[in-house]
XYZ file of C-alpha atoms in Angstrom:
112
model
C 31.191 -68.754 -11.048
C 30.122 -68.023 -14.566
C 26.436 -68.209 -13.667
C 26.907 -65.667 -10.852
C 28.753 -63.333 -13.206
C 25.950 -63.645 -15.709
C 23.386 -62.863 -13.008
C 25.403 -59.820 -11.908
C 25.633 -58.619 -15.508
C 21.866 -59.041 -15.933
C 21.235 -57.112 -12.719
C 23.561 -54.332 -13.908
C 21.737 -54.202 -17.266
C 18.380 -54.009 -15.476
C 19.655 -51.211 -13.257
C 20.946 -49.345 -16.328
C 17.557 -49.750 -18.050
C 15.771 -48.444 -14.942
C 18.124 -45.467 -14.763
C 17.535 -44.743 -18.454
C 13.756 -44.904 -17.926
C 14.028 -42.539 -14.952
C 16.156 -40.138 -16.983
C 13.636 -40.256 -19.817
C 10.780 -39.528 -17.410
C 12.715 -36.616 -15.923
C 13.425 -35.276 -19.401
C 9.758 -35.590 -20.311
C 8.741 -33.742 -17.145
C 11.262 -31.001 -17.889
C 9.959 -30.733 -21.450
C 6.398 -30.506 -20.160
C 7.357 -27.819 -17.657
C 9.185 -25.890 -20.381
C 6.164 -26.241 -22.651
C 3.893 -24.944 -19.881
C 6.234 -22.016 -19.297
C 6.287 -21.280 -23.025
C 2.486 -21.415 -23.152
C 2.290 -19.049 -20.169
C 4.745 -16.689 -21.844
C 2.716 -16.828 -25.043
C -0.473 -16.091 -23.115
C 1.218 -13.174 -21.367
C 2.437 -11.832 -24.708
C -1.064 -12.171 -26.163
C -2.543 -10.325 -23.174
C 0.062 -7.573 -23.548
C -0.740 -7.275 -27.251
C -4.473 -7.091 -26.456
C -3.828 -4.381 -23.853
C -1.714 -2.457 -26.367
C -4.499 -2.735 -28.966
C -7.065 -1.529 -26.405
C -4.831 1.410 -25.492
C -4.387 2.254 -29.188
C -8.170 2.126 -29.709
C -8.712 4.392 -26.679
C -6.102 6.820 -27.982
C -7.761 6.801 -31.414
C -11.159 7.489 -29.834
C -9.690 10.361 -27.789
C -8.043 11.795 -30.904
C -11.327 11.534 -32.821
C -13.170 13.314 -30.015
C -10.524 16.061 -29.955
C -10.747 16.424 -33.736
C -14.536 16.633 -33.544
C -14.327 19.306 -30.848
C -11.802 21.266 -32.949
C -14.042 20.976 -36.016
C -17.045 22.177 -33.998
C -15.054 25.145 -32.700
C -13.923 25.995 -36.246
C -17.504 25.746 -37.511
C -18.714 28.032 -34.706
C -15.983 30.550 -35.505
C -16.928 30.459 -39.201
C -20.599 30.937 -38.344
C -19.753 33.906 -36.084
C -17.628 35.460 -38.842
C -20.485 34.994 -41.336
C -22.938 36.594 -38.921
C -20.577 39.555 -38.392
C -20.166 39.960 -42.157
C -23.955 39.905 -42.614
C -24.380 42.507 -39.887
C -21.721 44.713 -41.516
C -23.400 44.344 -44.907
C -26.779 45.302 -43.396
C -25.230 48.298 -41.668
C -23.589 49.394 -44.958
C -26.896 49.056 -46.788
C -28.663 51.143 -44.115
C -25.917 53.768 -44.289
C -26.229 53.928 -48.098
C -30.010 54.280 -47.846
C -29.595 57.138 -45.316
C -27.062 58.859 -47.563
C -29.462 58.555 -50.543
C -32.312 59.980 -48.443
C -30.108 62.911 -47.374
C -29.087 63.589 -50.971
C -32.757 63.541 -52.034
C -33.648 65.896 -49.204
C -30.798 68.269 -50.237
C -31.960 68.182 -53.850
C -35.535 68.992 -52.763
C -34.272 71.819 -50.601
C -32.266 73.233 -53.539
C -35.317 72.996 -55.804
C -37.443 74.861 -53.301
């Protein structure tokens, strides 16, 4: 009777060991799956960050282009203003010269 009991106990111990091994394997598989999921999440996050960086770079480029266009427009406006001022100055000079000529002519007429 004792021998049979011993055999039964051994069998039970073996079964317990097998169950423990199975549980361990399951746990390992779960851990692996979780690790894979984490890696995927990390990759997704990295991709999102890259996309955000690309978008930021595009926005920066657009802003730079807009700034350049604004600067060009300002420069053109300045140039136009300068040209107008030059034209006004020329016109003033011409007017002064005409006035001087008229005064000279009047003086000559008075002398005569």
